[in-house]
């Protein structure tokens, strides 16, 4: 079946690293995604990783993928107050001729001084 | 940059009214989606469309219908609004070609049914 799980809340101190974890179930997912949602806004695509990669780095963001365990993580280095938001991971199982996204419930990241 | 525009940020309607939520995208994307977002439940797919005049039910289609008469526009319709449809509604679009099909979202419509 399709299911994506994330912890609901993470609190970090400004300047520390944040690690948001996600597990997914569908091994047919070719791409896995991370989205960010700021208060009152829609979802913003942050980054994605192709399923045959183990790691992808993009400035302060590092995505790690353990395909065997179906585990995905997002690391934010030097976390800032502007990083406070809800972070969603999503898998993309292929259904018929097109991809749909299955989202986790979101992890609320709170950054405190 | 992809632009997905939802017609209203906030909407207040009454029980029993017919409600239309409009969404327009400017990137010639084939696929369009409607989700609702509720605290602790994440995003749940209501309907999606992969072509003009085509529609597919998502996970929670009951009480909703959709219309896609033009490629750039996807409308969500609440036939007879009820209080349990109070929620944040998000529209998204994605390209129809290629293996990487990230969805791009609008800013959402917060709908309250009184």
JSON list of C-alpha atoms in Angstrom, two decimals:
[
{"chain": "A", "resi": 1, "resn": "UNK", "atom": "CA", "xyz": [0.00, 0.00, 0.00]},
{"chain": "A", "resi": 2, "resn": "UNK", "atom": "CA", "xyz": [0.92, 3.64, -0.11]},
{"chain": "A", "resi": 3, "resn": "UNK", "atom": "CA", "xyz": [1.85, 5.34, 3.13]},
{"chain": "A", "resi": 4, "resn": "UNK", "atom": "CA", "xyz": [4.31, 8.04, 4.09]},
{"chain": "A", "resi": 5, "resn": "UNK", "atom": "CA", "xyz": [5.15, 8.65, 7.73]},
{"chain": "A", "resi": 6, "resn": "UNK", "atom": "CA", "xyz": [6.87, 11.56, 9.43]},
{"chain": "A", "resi": 7, "resn": "UNK", "atom": "CA", "xyz": [7.21, 12.71, 13.00]},
{"chain": "A", "resi": 8, "resn": "UNK", "atom": "CA", "xyz": [4.90, 15.63, 13.61]},
{"chain": "A", "resi": 9, "resn": "UNK", "atom": "CA", "xyz": [7.14, 18.06, 15.45]},
{"chain": "A", "resi": 10, "resn": "UNK", "atom": "CA", "xyz": [10.80, 19.05, 15.72]},
{"chain": "A", "resi": 11, "resn": "UNK", "atom": "CA", "xyz": [12.32, 21.84, 17.80]},
{"chain": "A", "resi": 12, "resn": "UNK", "atom": "CA", "xyz": [15.89, 23.07, 17.23]},
{"chain": "A", "resi": 13, "resn": "UNK", "atom": "CA", "xyz": [18.08, 25.93, 18.33]},
{"chain": "A", "resi": 14, "resn": "UNK", "atom": "CA", "xyz": [19.05, 28.58, 15.81]},
{"chain": "A", "resi": 15, "resn": "UNK", "atom": "CA", "xyz": [22.39, 27.71, 14.22]},
{"chain": "A", "resi": 16, "resn": "UNK", "atom": "CA", "xyz": [22.07, 23.97, 14.86]},
{"chain": "A", "resi": 17, "resn": "UNK", "atom": "CA", "xyz": [21.34, 21.37, 12.19]},
{"chain": "A", "resi": 18, "resn": "UNK", "atom": "CA", "xyz": [17.83, 20.01, 11.75]},
{"chain": "A", "resi": 19, "resn": "UNK", "atom": "CA", "xyz": [17.12, 16.50, 10.54]},
{"chain": "A", "resi": 20, "resn": "UNK", "atom": "CA", "xyz": [13.62, 15.63, 9.41]},
{"chain": "A", "resi": 21, "resn": "UNK", "atom": "CA", "xyz": [12.95, 11.95, 8.79]},
{"chain": "A", "resi": 22, "resn": "UNK", "atom": "CA", "xyz": [10.44, 10.19, 6.58]},
{"chain": "A", "resi": 23, "resn": "UNK", "atom": "CA", "xyz": [9.60, 6.59, 5.72]},
{"chain": "A", "resi": 24, "resn": "UNK", "atom": "CA", "xyz": [7.69, 5.57, 2.63]},
{"chain": "A", "resi": 25, "resn": "UNK", "atom": "CA", "xyz": [6.33, 2.29, 1.33]},
{"chain": "A", "resi": 26, "resn": "UNK", "atom": "CA", "xyz": [6.20, 2.27, -2.47]},
{"chain": "A", "resi": 27, "resn": "UNK", "atom": "CA", "xyz": [9.44, 1.04, -4.01]},
{"chain": "A", "resi": 28, "resn": "UNK", "atom": "CA", "xyz": [8.23, 2.06, -7.49]},
{"chain": "A", "resi": 29, "resn": "UNK", "atom": "CA", "xyz": [8.68, 5.73, -6.60]},
{"chain": "A", "resi": 30, "resn": "UNK", "atom": "CA", "xyz": [11.19, 7.12, -9.08]},
{"chain": "A", "resi": 31, "resn": "UNK", "atom": "CA", "xyz": [11.51, 10.48, -7.36]},
{"chain": "A", "resi": 32, "resn": "UNK", "atom": "CA", "xyz": [11.01, 11.55, -3.75]},
{"chain": "A", "resi": 33, "resn": "UNK", "atom": "CA", "xyz": [10.27, 15.14, -2.82]},
{"chain": "A", "resi": 34, "resn": "UNK", "atom": "CA", "xyz": [10.54, 17.59, 0.02]},
{"chain": "A", "resi": 35, "resn": "UNK", "atom": "CA", "xyz": [8.14, 20.52, 0.25]},
{"chain": "A", "resi": 36, "resn": "UNK", "atom": "CA", "xyz": [8.05, 23.46, 2.67]},
{"chain": "A", "resi": 37, "resn": "UNK", "atom": "CA", "xyz": [4.88, 25.22, 3.80]},
{"chain": "A", "resi": 38, "resn": "UNK", "atom": "CA", "xyz": [5.08, 28.55, 5.56]},
{"chain": "A", "resi": 39, "resn": "UNK", "atom": "CA", "xyz": [2.11, 29.82, 7.61]},
{"chain": "A", "resi": 40, "resn": "UNK", "atom": "CA", "xyz": [-0.90, 30.66, 5.46]},
{"chain": "A", "resi": 41, "resn": "UNK", "atom": "CA", "xyz": [0.80, 29.66, 2.22]},
{"chain": "A", "resi": 42, "resn": "UNK", "atom": "CA", "xyz": [0.80, 26.79, -0.22]},
{"chain": "A", "resi": 43, "resn": "UNK", "atom": "CA", "xyz": [3.53, 24.17, -0.57]},
{"chain": "A", "resi": 44, "resn": "UNK", "atom": "CA", "xyz": [6.84, 25.20, -2.06]},
{"chain": "A", "resi": 45, "resn": "UNK", "atom": "CA", "xyz": [9.01, 22.55, -3.73]},
{"chain": "A", "resi": 46, "resn": "UNK", "atom": "CA", "xyz": [12.31, 22.50, -1.82]},
{"chain": "A", "resi": 47, "resn": "UNK", "atom": "CA", "xyz": [14.24, 19.67, -3.39]},
{"chain": "A", "resi": 48, "resn": "UNK", "atom": "CA", "xyz": [13.91, 16.17, -4.77]},
{"chain": "A", "resi": 49, "resn": "UNK", "atom": "CA", "xyz": [16.07, 13.09, -5.18]},
{"chain": "A", "resi": 50, "resn": "UNK", "atom": "CA", "xyz": [16.14, 10.46, -7.89]},
{"chain": "A", "resi": 51, "resn": "UNK", "atom": "CA", "xyz": [15.67, 6.98, -6.48]},
{"chain": "A", "resi": 52, "resn": "UNK", "atom": "CA", "xyz": [19.04, 5.66, -7.69]},
{"chain": "A", "resi": 53, "resn": "UNK", "atom": "CA", "xyz": [20.91, 8.32, -5.70]},
{"chain": "A", "resi": 54, "resn": "UNK", "atom": "CA", "xyz": [21.96, 8.06, -2.06]},
{"chain": "A", "resi": 55, "resn": "UNK", "atom": "CA", "xyz": [22.52, 11.72, -1.41]},
{"chain": "A", "resi": 56, "resn": "UNK", "atom": "CA", "xyz": [21.83, 15.12, -2.88]},
{"chain": "A", "resi": 57, "resn": "UNK", "atom": "CA", "xyz": [23.18, 18.40, -1.58]},
{"chain": "A", "resi": 58, "resn": "UNK", "atom": "CA", "xyz": [21.81, 21.82, -2.39]},
{"chain": "A", "resi": 59, "resn": "UNK", "atom": "CA", "xyz": [23.35, 24.68, -0.38]},
{"chain": "A", "resi": 60, "resn": "UNK", "atom": "CA", "xyz": [22.19, 24.19, 3.24]},
{"chain": "A", "resi": 61, "resn": "UNK", "atom": "CA", "xyz": [19.98, 21.23, 2.34]},
{"chain": "A", "resi": 62, "resn": "UNK", "atom": "CA", "xyz": [21.14, 17.61, 2.25]},
{"chain": "A", "resi": 63, "resn": "UNK", "atom": "CA", "xyz": [18.81, 14.79, 1.28]},
{"chain": "A", "resi": 64, "resn": "UNK", "atom": "CA", "xyz": [19.74, 11.23, 2.20]},
{"chain": "A", "resi": 65, "resn": "UNK", "atom": "CA", "xyz": [17.97, 8.22, 0.74]},
{"chain": "A", "resi": 66, "resn": "UNK", "atom": "CA", "xyz": [18.18, 4.67, 2.05]},
{"chain": "A", "resi": 67, "resn": "UNK", "atom": "CA", "xyz": [16.24, 2.77, -0.57]},
{"chain": "A", "resi": 68, "resn": "UNK", "atom": "CA", "xyz": [16.61, -0.59, 1.16]},
{"chain": "A", "resi": 69, "resn": "UNK", "atom": "CA", "xyz": [14.91, 0.74, 4.31]},
{"chain": "A", "resi": 70, "resn": "UNK", "atom": "CA", "xyz": [12.67, 3.16, 2.37]},
{"chain": "A", "resi": 71, "resn": "UNK", "atom": "CA", "xyz": [13.93, 5.99, 4.56]},
{"chain": "A", "resi": 72, "resn": "UNK", "atom": "CA", "xyz": [14.38, 9.58, 3.45]},
{"chain": "A", "resi": 73, "resn": "UNK", "atom": "CA", "xyz": [15.82, 12.45, 5.46]},
{"chain": "A", "resi": 74, "resn": "UNK", "atom": "CA", "xyz": [16.24, 16.18, 5.01]},
{"chain": "A", "resi": 75, "resn": "UNK", "atom": "CA", "xyz": [19.08, 17.89, 6.83]},
{"chain": "A", "resi": 76, "resn": "UNK", "atom": "CA", "xyz": [19.09, 21.67, 7.14]},
{"chain": "A", "resi": 77, "resn": "UNK", "atom": "CA", "xyz": [22.47, 23.06, 8.15]},
{"chain": "A", "resi": 78, "resn": "UNK", "atom": "CA", "xyz": [22.75, 26.26, 10.23]},
{"chain": "A", "resi": 79, "resn": "UNK", "atom": "CA", "xyz": [19.00, 26.40, 10.83]},
{"chain": "A", "resi": 80, "resn": "UNK", "atom": "CA", "xyz": [17.54, 29.91, 10.86]},
{"chain": "A", "resi": 81, "resn": "UNK", "atom": "CA", "xyz": [14.26, 31.31, 12.17]},
{"chain": "A", "resi": 82, "resn": "UNK", "atom": "CA", "xyz": [13.11, 31.64, 8.57]},
{"chain": "A", "resi": 83, "resn": "UNK", "atom": "CA", "xyz": [13.27, 27.86, 8.30]},
{"chain": "A", "resi": 84, "resn": "UNK", "atom": "CA", "xyz": [10.36, 27.56, 10.74]},
{"chain": "A", "resi": 85, "resn": "UNK", "atom": "CA", "xyz": [7.63, 25.89, 8.69]},
{"chain": "A", "resi": 86, "resn": "UNK", "atom": "CA", "xyz": [5.96, 22.56, 8.02]},
{"chain": "A", "resi": 87, "resn": "UNK", "atom": "CA", "xyz": [7.99, 20.15, 5.90]},
{"chain": "A", "resi": 88, "resn": "UNK", "atom": "CA", "xyz": [6.32, 17.46, 3.84]},
{"chain": "A", "resi": 89, "resn": "UNK", "atom": "CA", "xyz": [7.96, 14.51, 2.19]},
{"chain": "A", "resi": 90, "resn": "UNK", "atom": "CA", "xyz": [6.23, 12.83, -0.74]},
{"chain": "A", "resi": 91, "resn": "UNK", "atom": "CA", "xyz": [6.68, 9.64, -2.72]},
{"chain": "A", "resi": 92, "resn": "UNK", "atom": "CA", "xyz": [5.60, 9.31, -6.34]},
{"chain": "A", "resi": 93, "resn": "UNK", "atom": "CA", "xyz": [4.24, 5.86, -7.16]},
{"chain": "A", "resi": 94, "resn": "UNK", "atom": "CA", "xyz": [3.39, 5.41, -10.78]},
{"chain": "A", "resi": 95, "resn": "UNK", "atom": "CA", "xyz": [-0.35, 4.87, -11.22]},
{"chain": "A", "resi": 96, "resn": "UNK", "atom": "CA", "xyz": [-1.40, 4.05, -14.74]},
{"chain": "A", "resi": 97, "resn": "UNK", "atom": "CA", "xyz": [0.43, 6.38, -17.13]},
{"chain": "A", "resi": 98, "resn": "UNK", "atom": "CA", "xyz": [1.16, 9.18, -14.71]},
{"chain": "A", "resi": 99, "resn": "UNK", "atom": "CA", "xyz": [2.64, 9.92, -11.32]},
{"chain": "A", "resi": 100, "resn": "UNK", "atom": "CA", "xyz": [0.67, 10.90, -8.27]},
{"chain": "A", "resi": 101, "resn": "UNK", "atom": "CA", "xyz": [2.23, 12.18, -5.08]},
{"chain": "A", "resi": 102, "resn": "UNK", "atom": "CA", "xyz": [1.56, 10.67, -1.66]},
{"chain": "A", "resi": 103, "resn": "UNK", "atom": "CA", "xyz": [2.34, 13.10, 1.13]},
{"chain": "A", "resi": 104, "resn": "UNK", "atom": "CA", "xyz": [3.22, 12.55, 4.73]},
{"chain": "A", "resi": 105, "resn": "UNK", "atom": "CA", "xyz": [1.33, 14.45, 7.43]},
{"chain": "A", "resi": 106, "resn": "UNK", "atom": "CA", "xyz": [4.13, 17.02, 7.67]},
{"chain": "A", "resi": 107, "resn": "UNK", "atom": "CA", "xyz": [6.76, 17.85, 10.30]},
{"chain": "A", "resi": 108, "resn": "UNK", "atom": "CA", "xyz": [6.42, 21.21, 12.01]},
{"chain": "A", "resi": 109, "resn": "UNK", "atom": "CA", "xyz": [9.90, 22.66, 12.54]},
{"chain": "A", "resi": 110, "resn": "UNK", "atom": "CA", "xyz": [10.20, 25.26, 15.30]},
{"chain": "A", "resi": 111, "resn": "UNK", "atom": "CA", "xyz": [13.45, 27.21, 15.50]},
{"chain": "A", "resi": 112, "resn": "UNK", "atom": "CA", "xyz": [14.17, 28.98, 18.78]},
{"chain": "A", "resi": 113, "resn": "UNK", "atom": "CA", "xyz": [16.98, 31.35, 19.76]},
{"chain": "B", "resi": 1, "resn": "UNK", "atom": "CA", "xyz": [8.72, 30.01, -12.73]},
{"chain": "B", "resi": 2, "resn": "UNK", "atom": "CA", "xyz": [5.48, 28.07, -12.56]},
{"chain": "B", "resi": 3, "resn": "UNK", "atom": "CA", "xyz": [2.57, 30.13, -11.38]},
{"chain": "B", "resi": 4, "resn": "UNK", "atom": "CA", "xyz": [-0.52, 28.48, -9.94]},
{"chain": "B", "resi": 5, "resn": "UNK", "atom": "CA", "xyz": [-3.19, 30.98, -8.98]},
{"chain": "B", "resi": 6, "resn": "UNK", "atom": "CA", "xyz": [-6.19, 30.26, -6.80]},
{"chain": "B", "resi": 7, "resn": "UNK", "atom": "CA", "xyz": [-8.95, 32.81, -7.13]},
{"chain": "B", "resi": 8, "resn": "UNK", "atom": "CA", "xyz": [-9.58, 33.41, -3.42]},
{"chain": "B", "resi": 9, "resn": "UNK", "atom": "CA", "xyz": [-7.35, 33.24, -0.33]},
{"chain": "B", "resi": 10, "resn": "UNK", "atom": "CA", "xyz": [-10.31, 33.25, 2.07]},
{"chain": "B", "resi": 11, "resn": "UNK", "atom": "CA", "xyz": [-13.93, 32.34, 1.46]},
{"chain": "B", "resi": 12, "resn": "UNK", "atom": "CA", "xyz": [-16.92, 32.15, 3.80]},
{"chain": "B", "resi": 13, "resn": "UNK", "atom": "CA", "xyz": [-20.07, 30.37, 2.63]},
{"chain": "B", "resi": 14, "resn": "UNK", "atom": "CA", "xyz": [-23.23, 28.99, 4.17]},
{"chain": "B", "resi": 15, "resn": "UNK", "atom": "CA", "xyz": [-24.38, 25.40, 4.54]},
{"chain": "B", "resi": 16, "resn": "UNK", "atom": "CA", "xyz": [-26.19, 24.19, 1.43]},
{"chain": "B", "resi": 17, "resn": "UNK", "atom": "CA", "xyz": [-24.63, 26.72, -0.94]},
{"chain": "B", "resi": 18, "resn": "UNK", "atom": "CA", "xyz": [-22.96, 25.66, -4.17]},
{"chain": "B", "resi": 19, "resn": "UNK", "atom": "CA", "xyz": [-19.32, 26.74, -3.97]},
{"chain": "B", "resi": 20, "resn": "UNK", "atom": "CA", "xyz": [-16.80, 27.13, -6.79]},
{"chain": "B", "resi": 21, "resn": "UNK", "atom": "CA", "xyz": [-13.04, 27.21, -6.21]},
{"chain": "B", "resi": 22, "resn": "UNK", "atom": "CA", "xyz": [-11.01, 28.22, -9.24]},
{"chain": "B", "resi": 23, "resn": "UNK", "atom": "CA", "xyz": [-7.42, 27.46, -10.13]},
{"chain": "B", "resi": 24, "resn": "UNK", "atom": "CA", "xyz": [-5.34, 28.61, -13.09]},
{"chain": "B", "resi": 25, "resn": "UNK", "atom": "CA", "xyz": [-1.80, 27.60, -14.09]},
{"chain": "B", "resi": 26, "resn": "UNK", "atom": "CA", "xyz": [0.41, 29.30, -16.65]},
{"chain": "B", "resi": 27, "resn": "UNK", "atom": "CA", "xyz": [2.89, 26.56, -17.54]},
{"chain": "B", "resi": 28, "resn": "UNK", "atom": "CA", "xyz": [0.86, 24.47, -19.99]},
{"chain": "B", "resi": 29, "resn": "UNK", "atom": "CA", "xyz": [0.86, 21.55, -17.56]},
{"chain": "B", "resi": 30, "resn": "UNK", "atom": "CA", "xyz": [-1.20, 18.52, -18.43]},
{"chain": "B", "resi": 31, "resn": "UNK", "atom": "CA", "xyz": [-1.95, 17.44, -14.85]},
{"chain": "B", "resi": 32, "resn": "UNK", "atom": "CA", "xyz": [-3.91, 19.38, -12.26]},
{"chain": "B", "resi": 33, "resn": "UNK", "atom": "CA", "xyz": [-4.91, 18.39, -8.74]},
{"chain": "B", "resi": 34, "resn": "UNK", "atom": "CA", "xyz": [-7.17, 19.46, -5.88]},
{"chain": "B", "resi": 35, "resn": "UNK", "atom": "CA", "xyz": [-6.28, 18.62, -2.28]},
{"chain": "B", "resi": 36, "resn": "UNK", "atom": "CA", "xyz": [-7.68, 19.50, 1.07]},
{"chain": "B", "resi": 37, "resn": "UNK", "atom": "CA", "xyz": [-5.41, 20.01, 4.05]},
{"chain": "B", "resi": 38, "resn": "UNK", "atom": "CA", "xyz": [-6.52, 19.47, 7.63]},
{"chain": "B", "resi": 39, "resn": "UNK", "atom": "CA", "xyz": [-4.35, 19.60, 10.78]},
{"chain": "B", "resi": 40, "resn": "UNK", "atom": "CA", "xyz": [-2.66, 16.29, 11.50]},
{"chain": "B", "resi": 41, "resn": "UNK", "atom": "CA", "xyz": [-3.98, 14.68, 8.31]},
{"chain": "B", "resi": 42, "resn": "UNK", "atom": "CA", "xyz": [-1.62, 16.18, 5.76]},
{"chain": "B", "resi": 43, "resn": "UNK", "atom": "CA", "xyz": [-2.83, 16.56, 2.19]},
{"chain": "B", "resi": 44, "resn": "UNK", "atom": "CA", "xyz": [-5.63, 14.40, 0.89]},
{"chain": "B", "resi": 45, "resn": "UNK", "atom": "CA", "xyz": [-6.32, 14.18, -2.83]},
{"chain": "B", "resi": 46, "resn": "UNK", "atom": "CA", "xyz": [-9.88, 15.02, -3.84]},
{"chain": "B", "resi": 47, "resn": "UNK", "atom": "CA", "xyz": [-9.75, 14.89, -7.67]},
{"chain": "B", "resi": 48, "resn": "UNK", "atom": "CA", "xyz": [-7.19, 15.19, -10.39]},
{"chain": "B", "resi": 49, "resn": "UNK", "atom": "CA", "xyz": [-7.20, 15.69, -14.13]},
{"chain": "B", "resi": 50, "resn": "UNK", "atom": "CA", "xyz": [-4.58, 14.61, -16.67]},
{"chain": "B", "resi": 51, "resn": "UNK", "atom": "CA", "xyz": [-6.13, 16.29, -19.69]},
{"chain": "B", "resi": 52, "resn": "UNK", "atom": "CA", "xyz": [-8.88, 18.66, -20.72]},
{"chain": "B", "resi": 53, "resn": "UNK", "atom": "CA", "xyz": [-12.33, 17.24, -19.92]},
{"chain": "B", "resi": 54, "resn": "UNK", "atom": "CA", "xyz": [-10.72, 14.27, -18.13]},
{"chain": "B", "resi": 55, "resn": "UNK", "atom": "CA", "xyz": [-11.04, 13.72, -14.39]},
{"chain": "B", "resi": 56, "resn": "UNK", "atom": "CA", "xyz": [-10.18, 11.02, -11.90]},
{"chain": "B", "resi": 57, "resn": "UNK", "atom": "CA", "xyz": [-11.35, 10.55, -8.33]},
{"chain": "B", "resi": 58, "resn": "UNK", "atom": "CA", "xyz": [-8.77, 10.86, -5.63]},
{"chain": "B", "resi": 59, "resn": "UNK", "atom": "CA", "xyz": [-9.01, 9.51, -2.10]},
{"chain": "B", "resi": 60, "resn": "UNK", "atom": "CA", "xyz": [-11.91, 11.66, -0.82]},
{"chain": "B", "resi": 61, "resn": "UNK", "atom": "CA", "xyz": [-14.15, 12.69, -3.76]},
{"chain": "B", "resi": 62, "resn": "UNK", "atom": "CA", "xyz": [-17.49, 12.50, -1.91]},
{"chain": "B", "resi": 63, "resn": "UNK", "atom": "CA", "xyz": [-19.32, 15.81, -1.85]},
{"chain": "B", "resi": 64, "resn": "UNK", "atom": "CA", "xyz": [-17.11, 17.32, -4.57]},
{"chain": "B", "resi": 65, "resn": "UNK", "atom": "CA", "xyz": [-17.01, 17.54, -8.34]},
{"chain": "B", "resi": 66, "resn": "UNK", "atom": "CA", "xyz": [-14.57, 19.14, -10.77]},
{"chain": "B", "resi": 67, "resn": "UNK", "atom": "CA", "xyz": [-14.51, 20.75, -14.18]},
{"chain": "B", "resi": 68, "resn": "UNK", "atom": "CA", "xyz": [-11.67, 21.13, -16.66]},
{"chain": "B", "resi": 69, "resn": "UNK", "atom": "CA", "xyz": [-12.92, 22.82, -19.81]},
{"chain": "B", "resi": 70, "resn": "UNK", "atom": "CA", "xyz": [-9.58, 24.45, -20.64]},
{"chain": "B", "resi": 71, "resn": "UNK", "atom": "CA", "xyz": [-6.08, 23.14, -20.06]},
{"chain": "B", "resi": 72, "resn": "UNK", "atom": "CA", "xyz": [-5.04, 25.99, -17.77]},
{"chain": "B", "resi": 73, "resn": "UNK", "atom": "CA", "xyz": [-8.10, 26.00, -15.52]},
{"chain": "B", "resi": 74, "resn": "UNK", "atom": "CA", "xyz": [-9.34, 23.42, -13.00]},
{"chain": "B", "resi": 75, "resn": "UNK", "atom": "CA", "xyz": [-12.41, 24.12, -10.89]},
{"chain": "B", "resi": 76, "resn": "UNK", "atom": "CA", "xyz": [-13.49, 22.40, -7.70]},
{"chain": "B", "resi": 77, "resn": "UNK", "atom": "CA", "xyz": [-17.21, 22.43, -6.96]},
{"chain": "B", "resi": 78, "resn": "UNK", "atom": "CA", "xyz": [-18.92, 21.78, -3.64]},
{"chain": "B", "resi": 79, "resn": "UNK", "atom": "CA", "xyz": [-22.42, 20.86, -4.77]},
{"chain": "B", "resi": 80, "resn": "UNK", "atom": "CA", "xyz": [-24.07, 21.54, -1.39]},
{"chain": "B", "resi": 81, "resn": "UNK", "atom": "CA", "xyz": [-21.56, 22.82, 1.13]},
{"chain": "B", "resi": 82, "resn": "UNK", "atom": "CA", "xyz": [-21.49, 21.29, 4.60]},
{"chain": "B", "resi": 83, "resn": "UNK", "atom": "CA", "xyz": [-19.62, 22.32, 7.74]},
{"chain": "B", "resi": 84, "resn": "UNK", "atom": "CA", "xyz": [-17.28, 19.31, 7.50]},
{"chain": "B", "resi": 85, "resn": "UNK", "atom": "CA", "xyz": [-15.95, 20.80, 4.27]},
{"chain": "B", "resi": 86, "resn": "UNK", "atom": "CA", "xyz": [-14.42, 23.70, 6.17]},
{"chain": "B", "resi": 87, "resn": "UNK", "atom": "CA", "xyz": [-10.75, 23.31, 5.30]},
{"chain": "B", "resi": 88, "resn": "UNK", "atom": "CA", "xyz": [-7.74, 24.63, 3.42]},
{"chain": "B", "resi": 89, "resn": "UNK", "atom": "CA", "xyz": [-7.96, 23.74, -0.28]},
{"chain": "B", "resi": 90, "resn": "UNK", "atom": "CA", "xyz": [-4.82, 23.51, -2.37]},
{"chain": "B", "resi": 91, "resn": "UNK", "atom": "CA", "xyz": [-4.56, 23.32, -6.13]},
{"chain": "B", "resi": 92, "resn": "UNK", "atom": "CA", "xyz": [-1.46, 21.96, -7.89]},
{"chain": "B", "resi": 93, "resn": "UNK", "atom": "CA", "xyz": [-0.26, 21.29, -11.41]},
{"chain": "B", "resi": 94, "resn": "UNK", "atom": "CA", "xyz": [2.49, 19.13, -12.89]},
{"chain": "B", "resi": 95, "resn": "UNK", "atom": "CA", "xyz": [3.89, 18.35, -16.33]},
{"chain": "B", "resi": 96, "resn": "UNK", "atom": "CA", "xyz": [2.55, 15.24, -17.98]},
{"chain": "B", "resi": 97, "resn": "UNK", "atom": "CA", "xyz": [5.81, 14.12, -19.58]},
{"chain": "B", "resi": 98, "resn": "UNK", "atom": "CA", "xyz": [8.96, 12.67, -18.11]},
{"chain": "B", "resi": 99, "resn": "UNK", "atom": "CA", "xyz": [9.57, 10.66, -15.00]},
{"chain": "B", "resi": 100, "resn": "UNK", "atom": "CA", "xyz": [10.12, 13.68, -12.79]},
{"chain": "B", "resi": 101, "resn": "UNK", "atom": "CA", "xyz": [6.75, 15.32, -12.31]},
{"chain": "B", "resi": 102, "resn": "UNK", "atom": "CA", "xyz": [6.93, 17.59, -9.26]},
{"chain": "B", "resi": 103, "resn": "UNK", "atom": "CA", "xyz": [3.71, 19.28, -8.37]},
{"chain": "B", "resi": 104, "resn": "UNK", "atom": "CA", "xyz": [3.58, 23.07, -8.08]},
{"chain": "B", "resi": 105, "resn": "UNK", "atom": "CA", "xyz": [1.08, 24.53, -5.67]},
{"chain": "B", "resi": 106, "resn": "UNK", "atom": "CA", "xyz": [-1.03, 27.64, -5.39]},
{"chain": "B", "resi": 107, "resn": "UNK", "atom": "CA", "xyz": [-1.27, 29.60, -2.14]},
{"chain": "B", "resi": 108, "resn": "UNK", "atom": "CA", "xyz": [-4.44, 27.84, -1.05]},
{"chain": "B", "resi": 109, "resn": "UNK", "atom": "CA", "xyz": [-8.02, 28.87, -0.30]},
{"chain": "B", "resi": 110, "resn": "UNK", "atom": "CA", "xyz": [-9.14, 28.77, 3.30]},
{"chain": "B", "resi": 111, "resn": "UNK", "atom": "CA", "xyz": [-12.83, 27.93, 3.10]},
{"chain": "B", "resi": 112, "resn": "UNK", "atom": "CA", "xyz": [-15.21, 28.28, 6.04]},
{"chain": "B", "resi": 113, "resn": "UNK", "atom": "CA", "xyz": [-18.72, 26.85, 5.86]},
{"chain": "B", "resi": 114, "resn": "UNK", "atom": "CA", "xyz": [-21.09, 28.32, 8.43]}
]
